[in-house]
PDB file of C-alpha atoms in Angstrom:
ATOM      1  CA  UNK A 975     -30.187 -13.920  25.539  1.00  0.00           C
ATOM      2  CA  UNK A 976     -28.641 -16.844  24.400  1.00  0.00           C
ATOM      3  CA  UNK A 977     -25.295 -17.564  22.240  1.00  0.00           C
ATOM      4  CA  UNK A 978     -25.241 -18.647  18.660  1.00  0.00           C
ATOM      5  CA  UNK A 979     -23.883 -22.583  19.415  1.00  0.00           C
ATOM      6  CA  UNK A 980     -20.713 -23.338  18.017  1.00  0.00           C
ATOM      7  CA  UNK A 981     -21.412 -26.878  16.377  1.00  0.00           C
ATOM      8  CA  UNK A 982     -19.027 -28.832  14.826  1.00  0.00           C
ATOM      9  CA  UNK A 983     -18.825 -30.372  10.801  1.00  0.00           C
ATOM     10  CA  UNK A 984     -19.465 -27.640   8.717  1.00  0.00           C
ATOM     11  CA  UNK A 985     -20.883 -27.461   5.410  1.00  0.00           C
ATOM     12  CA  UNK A 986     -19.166 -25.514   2.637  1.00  0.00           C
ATOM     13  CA  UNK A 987     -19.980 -22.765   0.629  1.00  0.00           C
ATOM     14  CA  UNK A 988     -18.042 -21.064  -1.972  1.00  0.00           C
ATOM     15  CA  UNK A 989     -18.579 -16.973  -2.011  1.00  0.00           C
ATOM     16  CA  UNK A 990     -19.016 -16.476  -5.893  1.00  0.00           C
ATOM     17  CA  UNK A 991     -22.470 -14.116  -6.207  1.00  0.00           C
ATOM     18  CA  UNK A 992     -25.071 -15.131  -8.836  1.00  0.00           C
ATOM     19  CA  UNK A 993     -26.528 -12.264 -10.860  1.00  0.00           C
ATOM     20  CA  UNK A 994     -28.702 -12.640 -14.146  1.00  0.00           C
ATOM     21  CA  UNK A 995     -27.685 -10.086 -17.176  1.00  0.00           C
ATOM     22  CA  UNK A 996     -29.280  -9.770 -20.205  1.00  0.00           C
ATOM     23  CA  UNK A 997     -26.405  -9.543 -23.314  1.00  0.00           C
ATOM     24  CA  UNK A 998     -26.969  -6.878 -25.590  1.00  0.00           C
ATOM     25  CA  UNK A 999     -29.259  -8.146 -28.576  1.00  0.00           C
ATOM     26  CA  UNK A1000     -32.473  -7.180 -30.379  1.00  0.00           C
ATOM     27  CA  UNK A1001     -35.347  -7.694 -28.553  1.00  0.00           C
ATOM     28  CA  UNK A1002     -36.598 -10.647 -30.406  1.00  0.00           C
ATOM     29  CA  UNK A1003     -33.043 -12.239 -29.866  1.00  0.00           C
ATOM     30  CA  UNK A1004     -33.028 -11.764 -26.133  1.00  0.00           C
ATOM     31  CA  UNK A1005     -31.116 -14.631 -23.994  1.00  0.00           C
ATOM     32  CA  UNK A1006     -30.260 -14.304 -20.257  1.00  0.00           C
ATOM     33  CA  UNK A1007     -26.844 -14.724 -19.428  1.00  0.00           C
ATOM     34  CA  UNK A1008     -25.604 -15.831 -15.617  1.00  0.00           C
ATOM     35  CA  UNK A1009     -22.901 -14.234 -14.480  1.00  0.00           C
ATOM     36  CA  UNK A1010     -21.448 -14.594 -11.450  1.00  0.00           C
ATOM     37  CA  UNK A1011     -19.493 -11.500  -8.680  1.00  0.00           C
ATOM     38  CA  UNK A1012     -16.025 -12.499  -8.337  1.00  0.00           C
ATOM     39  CA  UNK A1013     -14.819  -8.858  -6.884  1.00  0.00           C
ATOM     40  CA  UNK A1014     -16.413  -5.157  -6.364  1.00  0.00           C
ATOM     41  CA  UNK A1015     -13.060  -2.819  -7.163  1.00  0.00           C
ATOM     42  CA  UNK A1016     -12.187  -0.823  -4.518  1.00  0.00           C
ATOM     43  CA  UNK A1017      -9.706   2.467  -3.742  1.00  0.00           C
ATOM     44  CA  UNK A1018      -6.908   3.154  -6.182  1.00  0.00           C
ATOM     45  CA  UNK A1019      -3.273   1.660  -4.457  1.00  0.00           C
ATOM     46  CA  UNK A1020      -0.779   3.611  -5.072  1.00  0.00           C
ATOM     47  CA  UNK A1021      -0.118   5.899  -8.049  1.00  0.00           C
ATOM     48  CA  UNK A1022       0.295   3.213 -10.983  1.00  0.00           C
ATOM     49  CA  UNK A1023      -2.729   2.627 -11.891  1.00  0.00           C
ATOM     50  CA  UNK A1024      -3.292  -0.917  -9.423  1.00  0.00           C
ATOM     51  CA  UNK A1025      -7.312  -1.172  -7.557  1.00  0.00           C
ATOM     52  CA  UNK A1026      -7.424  -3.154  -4.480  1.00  0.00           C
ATOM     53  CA  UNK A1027     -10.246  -5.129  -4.756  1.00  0.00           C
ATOM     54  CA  UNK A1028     -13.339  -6.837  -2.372  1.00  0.00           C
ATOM     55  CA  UNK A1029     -13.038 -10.554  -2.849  1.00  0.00           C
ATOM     56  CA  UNK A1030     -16.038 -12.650  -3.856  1.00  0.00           C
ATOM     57  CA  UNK A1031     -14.603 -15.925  -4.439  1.00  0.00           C
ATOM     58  CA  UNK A1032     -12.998 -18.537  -2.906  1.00  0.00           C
ATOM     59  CA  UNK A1033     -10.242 -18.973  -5.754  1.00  0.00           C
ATOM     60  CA  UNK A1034      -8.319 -15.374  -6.542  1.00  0.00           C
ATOM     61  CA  UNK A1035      -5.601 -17.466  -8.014  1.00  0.00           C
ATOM     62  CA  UNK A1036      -8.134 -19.119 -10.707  1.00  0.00           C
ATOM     63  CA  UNK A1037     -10.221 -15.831 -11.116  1.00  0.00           C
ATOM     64  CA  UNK A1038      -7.315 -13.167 -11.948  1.00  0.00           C
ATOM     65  CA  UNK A1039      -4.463 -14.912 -13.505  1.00  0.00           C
ATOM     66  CA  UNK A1040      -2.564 -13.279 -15.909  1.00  0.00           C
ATOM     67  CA  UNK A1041      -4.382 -12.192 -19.075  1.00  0.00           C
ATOM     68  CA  UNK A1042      -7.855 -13.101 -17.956  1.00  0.00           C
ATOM     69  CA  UNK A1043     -10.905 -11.328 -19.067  1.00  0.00           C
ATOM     70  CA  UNK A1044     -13.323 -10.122 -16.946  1.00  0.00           C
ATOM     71  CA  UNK A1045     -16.967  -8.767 -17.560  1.00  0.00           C
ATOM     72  CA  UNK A1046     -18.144  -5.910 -15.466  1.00  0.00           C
ATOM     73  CA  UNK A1047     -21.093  -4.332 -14.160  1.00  0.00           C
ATOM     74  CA  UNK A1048     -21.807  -1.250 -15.143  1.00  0.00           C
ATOM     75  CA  UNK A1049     -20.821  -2.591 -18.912  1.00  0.00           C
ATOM     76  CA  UNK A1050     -19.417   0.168 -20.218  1.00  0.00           C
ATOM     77  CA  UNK A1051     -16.545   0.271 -17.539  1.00  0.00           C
ATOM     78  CA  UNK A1052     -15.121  -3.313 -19.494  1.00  0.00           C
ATOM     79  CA  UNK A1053     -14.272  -6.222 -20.361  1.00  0.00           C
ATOM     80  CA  UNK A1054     -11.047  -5.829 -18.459  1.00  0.00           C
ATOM     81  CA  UNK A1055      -7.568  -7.995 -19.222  1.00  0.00           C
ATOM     82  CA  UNK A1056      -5.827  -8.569 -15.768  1.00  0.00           C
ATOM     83  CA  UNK A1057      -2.372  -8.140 -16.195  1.00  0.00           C
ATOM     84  CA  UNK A1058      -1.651  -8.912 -12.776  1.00  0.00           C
ATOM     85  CA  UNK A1059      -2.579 -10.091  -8.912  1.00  0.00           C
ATOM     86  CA  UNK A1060      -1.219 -10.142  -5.686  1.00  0.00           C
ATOM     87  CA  UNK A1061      -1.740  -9.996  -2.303  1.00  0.00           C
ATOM     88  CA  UNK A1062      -0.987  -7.099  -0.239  1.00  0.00           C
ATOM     89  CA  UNK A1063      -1.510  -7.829   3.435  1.00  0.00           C
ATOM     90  CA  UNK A1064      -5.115  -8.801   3.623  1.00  0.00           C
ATOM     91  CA  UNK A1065      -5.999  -7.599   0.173  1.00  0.00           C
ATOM     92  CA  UNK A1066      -6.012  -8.338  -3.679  1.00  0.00           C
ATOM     93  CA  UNK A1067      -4.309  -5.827  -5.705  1.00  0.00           C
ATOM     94  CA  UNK A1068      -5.316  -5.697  -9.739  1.00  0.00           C
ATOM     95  CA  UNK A1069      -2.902  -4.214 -12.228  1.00  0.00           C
ATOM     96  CA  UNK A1070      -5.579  -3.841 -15.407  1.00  0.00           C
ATOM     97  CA  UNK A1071      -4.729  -3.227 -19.058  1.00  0.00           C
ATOM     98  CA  UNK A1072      -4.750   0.617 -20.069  1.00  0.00           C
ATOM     99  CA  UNK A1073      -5.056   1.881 -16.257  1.00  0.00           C
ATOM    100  CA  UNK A1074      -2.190   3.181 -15.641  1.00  0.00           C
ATOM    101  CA  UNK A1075      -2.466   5.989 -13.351  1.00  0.00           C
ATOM    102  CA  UNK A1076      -4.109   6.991 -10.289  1.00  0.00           C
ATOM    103  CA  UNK A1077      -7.213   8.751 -11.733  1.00  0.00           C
ATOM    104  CA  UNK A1078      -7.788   6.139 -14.108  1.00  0.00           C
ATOM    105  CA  UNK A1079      -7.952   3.633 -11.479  1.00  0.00           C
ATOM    106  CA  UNK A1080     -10.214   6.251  -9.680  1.00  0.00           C
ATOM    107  CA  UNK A1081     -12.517   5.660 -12.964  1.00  0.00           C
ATOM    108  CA  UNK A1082     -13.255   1.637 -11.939  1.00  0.00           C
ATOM    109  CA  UNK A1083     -13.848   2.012  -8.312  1.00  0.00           C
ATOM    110  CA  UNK A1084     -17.478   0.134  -7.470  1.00  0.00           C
ATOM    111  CA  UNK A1085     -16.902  -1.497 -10.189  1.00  0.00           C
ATOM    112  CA  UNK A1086     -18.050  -5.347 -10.311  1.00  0.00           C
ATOM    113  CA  UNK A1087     -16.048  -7.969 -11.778  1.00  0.00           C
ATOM    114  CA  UNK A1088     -17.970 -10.790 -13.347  1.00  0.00           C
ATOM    115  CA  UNK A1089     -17.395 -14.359 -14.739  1.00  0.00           C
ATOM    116  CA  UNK A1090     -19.856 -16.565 -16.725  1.00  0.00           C
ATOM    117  CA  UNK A1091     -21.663 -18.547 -13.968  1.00  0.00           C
ATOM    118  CA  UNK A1092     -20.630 -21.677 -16.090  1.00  0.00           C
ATOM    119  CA  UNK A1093     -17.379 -21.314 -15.632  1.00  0.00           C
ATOM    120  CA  UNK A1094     -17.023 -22.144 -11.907  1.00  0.00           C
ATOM    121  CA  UNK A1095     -15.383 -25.446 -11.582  1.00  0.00           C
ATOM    122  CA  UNK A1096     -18.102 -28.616 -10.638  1.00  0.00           C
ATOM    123  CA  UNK A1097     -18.093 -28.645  -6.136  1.00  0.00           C
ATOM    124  CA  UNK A1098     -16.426 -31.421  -5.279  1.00  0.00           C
ATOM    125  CA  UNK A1099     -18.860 -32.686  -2.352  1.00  0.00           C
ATOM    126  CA  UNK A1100     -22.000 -33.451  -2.282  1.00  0.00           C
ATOM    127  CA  UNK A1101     -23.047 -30.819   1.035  1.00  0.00           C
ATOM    128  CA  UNK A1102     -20.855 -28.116  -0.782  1.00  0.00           C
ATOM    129  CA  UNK A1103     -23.290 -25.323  -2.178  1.00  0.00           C
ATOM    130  CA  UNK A1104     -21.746 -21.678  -3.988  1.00  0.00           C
ATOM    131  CA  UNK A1105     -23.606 -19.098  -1.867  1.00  0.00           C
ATOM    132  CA  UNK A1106     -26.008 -18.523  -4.917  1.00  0.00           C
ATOM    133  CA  UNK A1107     -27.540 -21.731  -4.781  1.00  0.00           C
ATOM    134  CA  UNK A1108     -28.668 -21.019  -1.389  1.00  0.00           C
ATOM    135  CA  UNK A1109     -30.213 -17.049  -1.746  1.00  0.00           C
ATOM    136  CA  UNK A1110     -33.664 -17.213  -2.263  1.00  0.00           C
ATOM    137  CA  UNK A1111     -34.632 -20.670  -1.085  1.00  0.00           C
ATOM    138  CA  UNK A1112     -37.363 -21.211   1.619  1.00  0.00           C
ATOM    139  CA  UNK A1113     -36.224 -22.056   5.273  1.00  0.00           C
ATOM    140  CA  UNK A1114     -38.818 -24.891   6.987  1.00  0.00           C
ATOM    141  CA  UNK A1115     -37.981 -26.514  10.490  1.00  0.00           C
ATOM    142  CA  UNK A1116     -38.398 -30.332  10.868  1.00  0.00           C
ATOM    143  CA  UNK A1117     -41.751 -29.940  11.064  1.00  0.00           C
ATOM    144  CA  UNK A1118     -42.272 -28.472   8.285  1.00  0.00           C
ATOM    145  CA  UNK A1119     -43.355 -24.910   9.518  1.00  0.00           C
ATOM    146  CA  UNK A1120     -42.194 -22.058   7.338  1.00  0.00           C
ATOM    147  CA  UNK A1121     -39.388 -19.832   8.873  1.00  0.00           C
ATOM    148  CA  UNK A1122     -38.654 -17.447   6.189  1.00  0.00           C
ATOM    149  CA  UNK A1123     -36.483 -17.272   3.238  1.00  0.00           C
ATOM    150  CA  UNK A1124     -32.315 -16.959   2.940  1.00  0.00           C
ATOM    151  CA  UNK A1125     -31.739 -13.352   2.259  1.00  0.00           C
ATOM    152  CA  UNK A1126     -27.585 -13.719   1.687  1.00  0.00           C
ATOM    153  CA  UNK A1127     -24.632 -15.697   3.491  1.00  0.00           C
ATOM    154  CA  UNK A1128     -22.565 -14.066   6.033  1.00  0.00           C
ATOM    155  CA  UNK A1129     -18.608 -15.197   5.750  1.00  0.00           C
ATOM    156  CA  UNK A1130     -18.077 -13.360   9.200  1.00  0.00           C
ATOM    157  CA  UNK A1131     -16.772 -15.932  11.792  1.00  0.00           C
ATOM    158  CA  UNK A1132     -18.346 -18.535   9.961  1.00  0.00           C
ATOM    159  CA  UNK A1133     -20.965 -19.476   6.972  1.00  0.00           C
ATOM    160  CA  UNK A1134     -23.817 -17.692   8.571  1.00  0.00           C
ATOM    161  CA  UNK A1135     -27.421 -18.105   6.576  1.00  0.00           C
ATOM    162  CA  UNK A1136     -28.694 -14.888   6.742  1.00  0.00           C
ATOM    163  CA  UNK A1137     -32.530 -15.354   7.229  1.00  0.00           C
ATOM    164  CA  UNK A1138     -35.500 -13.166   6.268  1.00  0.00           C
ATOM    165  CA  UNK A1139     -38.226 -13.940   8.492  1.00  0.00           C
ATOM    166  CA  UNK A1140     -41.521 -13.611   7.980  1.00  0.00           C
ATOM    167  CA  UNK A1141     -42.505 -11.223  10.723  1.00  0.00           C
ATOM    168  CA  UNK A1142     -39.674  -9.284   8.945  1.00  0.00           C
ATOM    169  CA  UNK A1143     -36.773  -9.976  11.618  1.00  0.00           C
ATOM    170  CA  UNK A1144     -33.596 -11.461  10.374  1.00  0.00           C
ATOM    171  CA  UNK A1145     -32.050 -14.645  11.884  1.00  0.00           C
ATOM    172  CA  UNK A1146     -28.670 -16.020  12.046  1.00  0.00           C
ATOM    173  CA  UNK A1147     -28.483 -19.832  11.617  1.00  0.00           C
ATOM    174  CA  UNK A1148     -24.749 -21.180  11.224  1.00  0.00           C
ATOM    175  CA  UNK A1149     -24.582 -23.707   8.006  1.00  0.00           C
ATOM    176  CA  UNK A1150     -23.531 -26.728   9.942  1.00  0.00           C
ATOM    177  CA  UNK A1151     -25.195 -29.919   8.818  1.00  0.00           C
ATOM    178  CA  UNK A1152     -25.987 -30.192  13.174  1.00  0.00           C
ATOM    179  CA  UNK A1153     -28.223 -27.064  12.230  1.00  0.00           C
ATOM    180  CA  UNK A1154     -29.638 -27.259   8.533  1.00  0.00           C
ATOM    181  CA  UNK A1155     -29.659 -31.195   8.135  1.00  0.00           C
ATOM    182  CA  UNK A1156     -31.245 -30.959   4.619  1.00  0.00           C
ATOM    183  CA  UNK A1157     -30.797 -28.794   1.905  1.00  0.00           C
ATOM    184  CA  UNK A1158     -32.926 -29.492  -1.295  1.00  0.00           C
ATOM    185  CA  UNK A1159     -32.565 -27.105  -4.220  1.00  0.00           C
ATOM    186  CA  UNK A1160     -34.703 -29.083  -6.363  1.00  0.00           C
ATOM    187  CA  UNK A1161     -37.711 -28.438  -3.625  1.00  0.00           C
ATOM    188  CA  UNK A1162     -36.198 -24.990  -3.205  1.00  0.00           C
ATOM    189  CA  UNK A1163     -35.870 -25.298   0.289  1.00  0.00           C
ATOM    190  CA  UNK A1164     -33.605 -25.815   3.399  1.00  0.00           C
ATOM    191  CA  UNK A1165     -34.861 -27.621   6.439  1.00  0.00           C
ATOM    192  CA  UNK A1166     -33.358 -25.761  10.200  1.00  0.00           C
ATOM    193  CA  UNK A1167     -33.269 -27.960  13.065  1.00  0.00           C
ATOM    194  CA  UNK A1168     -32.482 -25.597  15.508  1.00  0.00           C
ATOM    195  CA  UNK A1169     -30.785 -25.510  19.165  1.00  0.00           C
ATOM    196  CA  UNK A1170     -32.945 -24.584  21.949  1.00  0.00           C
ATOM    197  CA  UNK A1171     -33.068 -20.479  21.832  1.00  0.00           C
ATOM    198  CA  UNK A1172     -31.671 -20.071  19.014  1.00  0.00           C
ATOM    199  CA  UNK A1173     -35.317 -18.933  17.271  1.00  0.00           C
ATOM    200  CA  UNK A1174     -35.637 -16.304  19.919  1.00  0.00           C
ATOM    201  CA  UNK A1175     -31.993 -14.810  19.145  1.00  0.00           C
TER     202      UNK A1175
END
């Protein structure tokens, strides 16, 4: 079997989710808000109240500064006020507004932290793509043959596209512009050129 190729010039993806939420409103006043996953809340640290907290963003700093006002999903758990970040090790720890204790913080864990999706800050290249942009769009080859569609991005060792193909079978295609030379989100699609054996991974 052969290796995944390790290919240099990467493209760039930022790791904030895309989901769509409808805000509460009559029926005949229904709009769709995007929202974007900036964190899922994790165990309780310590006994003070803090969560540790699964990142889903490239910019912690930005995302949970002091006094900032998150959105969460399930609704009823929020909004939460940050009152204040910081790495511990490897991980984010939250302290939140009126969790103060262990339990409490027990209350929030799986909880999902969200952000209006038009709040993330413009990319500042032009083959720089949040990971949303890229779920959902159809994968051709240079031939134009269809491949299957991106199911989610891997962060593991890499920006992985995580593909869906369409004998069911996932594939691994690293998001170097070597590899996926095009990427059109107006056609909804990306274009794989790939390395020989890399389709039969």
């Amino acid at each position: 079997m052969s290796s995944t190729p390790t290919v240099a010039d990467p493209r760039t993806t930022n790791q904030d989710h895309e989901r769509l939420r409808c805000s509460p409103a009559p029926p005949e006043a229904l709009t769709i808000v995007k929202t974007v996953v900036v964190a899922r809340i994790g165990r309780p640290q310590g006994v003070l109240g803090e969560v540790t907290i699964e990142l889903h963003t490239d910019a912690p700093e930005e995302r949970f500064a002091d006094g900032s006002v998150l959105t969460t999903d399930p609704p009823e758990r929020g909004p939460l006020r940050i009152e204040a970040a910081r790495q511990h090790g490897s991980a984010w720890v939250l302290s939140i507004e009126g969790i103060e204790d262990r339990p409490s913080a027990e209350t929030l864990r799986n909880t999902l932290l969200l952000v209006a999706a038009d709040e993330r800050p413009p990319l500042d290249q032009v083959d720089e793509f949040y990971d949303d942009q890229l779920i959902g769009l159809r994968v051709e080859d240079t031939e134009g043959f269809e491949l299957g569609q991106v199911r989610r991005i891997s962060h593991v060792g890499g920006d992985l596209l995580v593909i869906r193909r369409n004998d069911g079978r996932e594939l691994l295609v690293p998001f170097v512009s070597a590899i996926v030379p095009e990427v059109d989100l107006a056609a909804g699609k990306v274009v794989v050129d790939p390395p020989p054996g890399l389709l039969e991974l």
